[in-house]
Short mmCIF file of C-alpha atoms in Angstrom, two decimals:
data_model
loop_
_atom_site.label_atom_id
_atom_site.label_comp_id
_atom_site.label_asym_id
_atom_site.label_seq_id
_atom_site.Cartn_x
_atom_site.Cartn_y
_atom_site.Cartn_z
CA MET A 16 -31.76 -26.16 -22.83
CA SER A 17 -29.48 -26.23 -25.79
CA GLU A 18 -25.74 -25.76 -25.48
CA ARG A 19 -24.58 -22.17 -26.17
CA LYS A 20 -22.87 -21.86 -29.50
CA ASP A 21 -20.07 -19.50 -28.13
CA ARG A 22 -19.17 -21.91 -25.30
CA PRO A 23 -15.77 -23.42 -25.99
CA PRO A 24 -15.46 -26.91 -26.76
CA LEU A 25 -14.57 -29.22 -23.67
CA ASN A 26 -12.16 -32.07 -23.62
CA PRO A 27 -13.81 -35.40 -23.67
CA PRO A 28 -13.49 -37.26 -20.27
CA GLY A 29 -10.08 -39.03 -19.67
CA PHE A 30 -8.17 -36.52 -22.12
CA LEU A 31 -5.85 -33.53 -21.75
CA ALA A 32 -5.16 -30.85 -24.23
CA THR A 33 -1.84 -29.41 -24.99
CA GLN A 34 -2.64 -26.38 -22.90
CA ASP A 35 -3.50 -28.61 -20.00
CA LEU A 36 -0.27 -30.29 -20.16
CA LYS A 37 1.69 -26.76 -20.26
CA ASP A 38 -0.17 -25.96 -17.13
CA ARG A 39 1.14 -28.99 -15.51
CA GLY A 40 4.66 -27.95 -16.41
CA TRP A 41 5.12 -29.66 -19.71
CA THR A 42 7.05 -28.06 -22.59
CA PRO A 43 6.79 -28.88 -26.28
CA THR A 44 10.04 -30.77 -26.04
CA LEU A 45 8.74 -32.87 -23.18
CA ILE A 46 5.58 -33.67 -24.88
CA ALA A 47 7.52 -34.87 -27.99
CA ARG A 48 9.93 -36.79 -26.07
CA PHE A 49 7.75 -38.59 -23.40
CA LEU A 50 4.28 -38.59 -25.18
CA GLY A 51 4.97 -38.67 -28.79
CA GLU A 52 2.02 -38.83 -30.90
CA HIS A 53 -1.29 -37.42 -29.64
CA ASP A 54 -4.28 -39.80 -28.93
CA GLY A 55 -7.02 -37.85 -30.34
CA THR A 56 -8.19 -34.41 -31.24
CA ARG A 57 -11.18 -32.14 -30.63
CA PRO A 58 -12.56 -29.03 -32.52
CA ASN A 59 -10.77 -25.77 -31.84
CA GLY A 60 -13.17 -23.09 -30.39
CA LEU A 61 -10.88 -20.30 -31.52
CA ARG A 62 -10.78 -18.64 -34.92
CA MET A 63 -8.48 -16.36 -36.81
CA GLY A 64 -10.81 -14.00 -38.86
CA ARG A 65 -13.15 -16.45 -40.41
CA ARG A 66 -10.84 -19.37 -40.48
CA ARG A 67 -11.09 -21.85 -37.63
CA LEU A 68 -7.74 -22.87 -36.11
CA PRO A 69 -6.51 -26.50 -36.41
CA PRO A 70 -7.98 -29.06 -34.07
CA VAL A 71 -6.67 -29.37 -30.51
CA LYS A 72 -4.37 -32.23 -29.80
CA LEU A 73 -5.55 -34.59 -26.88
CA TYR A 74 -3.45 -36.87 -24.76
CA ALA A 75 -4.97 -39.80 -22.77
CA GLU A 76 -4.90 -38.56 -19.12
CA ALA A 77 -3.81 -42.07 -17.76
CA ARG A 78 -0.81 -42.13 -20.04
CA VAL A 79 0.08 -38.53 -18.99
CA MET A 80 -0.08 -39.48 -15.31
CA GLU A 81 1.98 -42.63 -15.76
CA VAL A 82 4.81 -40.68 -17.49
CA GLU A 83 4.62 -37.98 -14.75
CA ARG A 84 5.47 -40.61 -12.17
CA ASP A 85 8.63 -41.63 -13.97
CA ASP A 86 12.02 -40.32 -12.37
CA THR A 87 13.45 -39.73 -15.79
CA PHE A 88 10.60 -37.44 -16.64
CA LEU A 89 10.67 -35.57 -13.31
CA ALA A 90 14.34 -34.87 -13.90
CA ALA A 91 13.89 -33.64 -17.39
CA GLN A 92 10.95 -31.47 -16.25
CA ALA A 93 13.05 -30.06 -13.55
CA ARG A 94 15.85 -29.15 -15.98
CA ALA A 95 13.24 -27.51 -18.42
CA ALA A 96 11.99 -25.44 -15.41
CA ASP A 97 15.33 -24.26 -14.40
CA ALA A 98 16.01 -23.31 -18.15
CA ARG A 99 12.91 -21.50 -18.30
CA GLU A 100 13.73 -19.54 -15.19
CA ARG A 101 17.08 -18.74 -16.37
CA ALA A 102 15.65 -17.42 -19.77
CA GLU A 103 13.21 -15.33 -17.99
CA ARG A 104 15.90 -13.71 -15.76
CA ASN A 105 18.04 -13.08 -18.79
CA ARG A 106 15.16 -11.44 -20.63
CA ALA A 107 14.50 -9.37 -17.55
CA VAL A 108 18.09 -8.36 -17.39
CA ARG A 109 17.98 -7.50 -21.25
CA GLU A 110 14.78 -5.33 -20.88
CA ALA A 111 16.26 -3.49 -17.86
CA ARG A 112 19.63 -2.64 -19.75
CA ARG A 113 17.60 -1.40 -22.82
CA ALA A 114 15.12 0.66 -20.54
CA ALA A 115 18.33 2.26 -19.00
CA LEU A 116 19.77 2.73 -22.46
CA LEU A 117 16.68 4.62 -23.58
CA GLU A 118 16.61 6.68 -20.47
CA ALA A 119 20.27 7.71 -20.98
CA ALA A 120 19.73 8.56 -24.73
CA ALA A 121 16.73 10.69 -23.96
CA GLY A 122 19.00 12.54 -21.28
CA SER A 123 21.10 13.78 -24.21
CA TYR A 124 18.29 15.82 -25.22
CA THR A 125 18.17 19.23 -23.55
CA PRO A 126 15.76 21.57 -25.12
CA GLY A 127 16.49 25.32 -24.79
CA ILE A 128 13.34 27.21 -23.88
CA LEU A 129 13.04 30.88 -24.72
CA PRO A 130 9.82 31.99 -22.83
CA GLU A 131 7.37 34.20 -24.81
CA PRO A 132 4.37 36.24 -23.59
CA LEU A 133 1.68 33.66 -24.01
CA ARG A 134 -1.68 33.34 -22.40
CA LYS A 135 -2.18 31.00 -19.54
CA GLY A 136 -2.88 27.63 -20.86
CA ALA A 137 -1.58 27.93 -24.40
CA VAL A 138 0.07 24.64 -24.26
CA ARG A 139 0.22 24.06 -27.94
CA LYS A 140 1.75 27.50 -28.66
CA ALA A 141 4.22 26.89 -26.14
CA ARG A 142 5.18 23.51 -27.39
CA GLY A 143 4.98 24.15 -31.02
CA PRO A 144 8.29 25.90 -31.69
CA TYR A 145 10.25 22.97 -30.30
CA LEU A 146 8.56 20.02 -31.89
CA ALA A 147 11.03 20.11 -34.97
CA GLY A 148 13.89 19.91 -32.52
CA LEU A 149 12.28 16.89 -30.74
CA ASP A 150 11.92 15.12 -34.04
CA ALA A 151 15.42 15.91 -34.98
CA ALA A 152 16.70 14.28 -31.64
CA LEU A 153 14.41 11.24 -32.23
CA ASP A 154 16.00 10.88 -35.84
CA ARG A 155 19.38 11.15 -34.40
CA LEU A 156 18.93 8.55 -31.67
CA ARG A 157 17.14 6.21 -34.14
CA ARG A 158 20.48 6.00 -36.01
CA GLU A 159 22.55 5.91 -32.83
CA ILE A 160 20.72 3.12 -30.88
CA PRO A 161 21.31 -0.36 -32.40
CA LYS A 162 18.35 -2.60 -33.16
CA LEU A 163 15.62 -0.21 -31.92
CA THR A 164 12.24 -1.83 -31.97
CA ALA A 165 8.99 -0.08 -32.73
CA ARG A 166 7.99 -0.41 -29.10
CA GLU A 167 11.37 0.96 -27.87
CA GLU A 168 11.11 3.76 -30.53
CA ALA A 169 7.64 4.75 -29.00
CA ARG A 170 9.02 4.66 -25.54
CA LEU A 171 11.98 6.97 -26.62
CA ALA A 172 9.61 9.48 -28.24
CA GLU A 173 7.64 9.48 -24.93
CA LEU A 174 10.68 10.10 -22.90
CA LEU A 175 11.77 13.11 -25.32
CA ARG A 176 8.22 14.51 -25.01
CA GLU A 177 8.68 14.23 -21.17
CA ARG A 178 12.02 16.13 -21.38
CA LEU A 179 10.46 18.80 -23.45
CA ASP A 180 7.34 19.16 -21.17
CA GLU A 181 9.62 19.31 -18.11
CA ALA A 182 11.59 22.23 -19.68
CA LEU A 183 8.39 24.05 -20.60
CA ALA A 184 6.96 23.52 -17.16
CA ALA A 185 10.05 25.16 -15.77
CA ALA A 186 9.82 28.24 -18.01
CA TYR A 187 5.94 28.64 -17.74
CA PRO A 188 4.47 28.30 -14.20
CA TRP A 189 1.00 27.26 -15.73
CA TYR A 190 2.46 24.67 -18.01
CA PRO A 191 1.31 20.99 -16.97
CA SER A 192 4.30 19.18 -15.55
CA PRO A 193 4.79 15.56 -16.81
CA HIS A 194 5.65 14.71 -13.22
CA PRO A 195 3.09 16.32 -11.02
CA ALA A 196 3.71 16.59 -7.29
CA PRO A 197 1.60 13.91 -5.10
CA PRO A 198 -1.77 15.38 -3.88
CA GLU A 199 -0.62 15.34 -0.30
CA GLN A 200 2.43 17.55 -1.15
CA VAL A 201 0.18 19.87 -3.31
CA ALA A 202 -2.24 20.24 -0.21
CA GLU A 203 0.47 21.02 2.18
CA SER A 204 1.98 23.66 -0.03
CA SER A 205 0.20 27.10 0.30
CA PRO A 206 -0.71 28.74 -3.01
CA SER A 207 1.53 31.37 -4.19
CA LYS A 208 0.81 34.40 -6.60
CA GLY A 209 1.56 33.43 -10.20
CA LYS A 210 0.92 29.68 -9.75
CA ALA A 211 -1.77 27.88 -11.62
CA ARG A 212 -4.83 27.01 -9.63
CA ALA A 213 -7.33 24.14 -10.48
CA SER A 214 -10.03 26.72 -11.52
CA ASP A 215 -7.62 28.52 -13.93
CA TRP A 216 -8.51 26.04 -16.74
CA ARG A 217 -11.76 28.11 -17.58
CA GLU A 218 -9.56 31.07 -18.51
CA TRP A 219 -6.90 29.33 -20.39
CA ASP A 220 -6.06 29.51 -24.07
CA TRP A 221 -6.35 25.92 -25.29
CA ASP A 222 -5.82 27.04 -28.74
#
């Protein structure tokens, strides 16, 4: 049976690829310091478009294992692991702070809803008059929040839309809430007059 063409290339016996070293706790700095020049290469099974990526560097497994028994390497590897953990913690803290900043910024947007006599389910008609105000709030916050990334801008727009939908859900009983109640809470509450039911969607005006 011939070997499948889409099967990724395997390392020759007795050699470890760079990714194998990373899985064993090596970093690029450790590789350069304790192993230096690689011992061989193999074809790279990955492509970027039509271009095949550079060959994978290989390191003799015996040489790697010998280095891994050295106390100097073990100490350097432990320091690298500590530095990586600190970097991950710091990144998590920064992300949490930015998330809180976006939440607080979105809280500055309070749409004033003037209910109109709309048909049940006219979601787009209910939302339409307030989209310009939402866009204006987003533009203002773009200028106020420093170093806003594309991902953060998308999250901010999502938070503003939730704020608008919450206000519309409070004004129109049939408007879908962005934060619906848990199913068990809905099951426990008795249906009241004027509240939307699951079957009401057949009569709604979806524009």
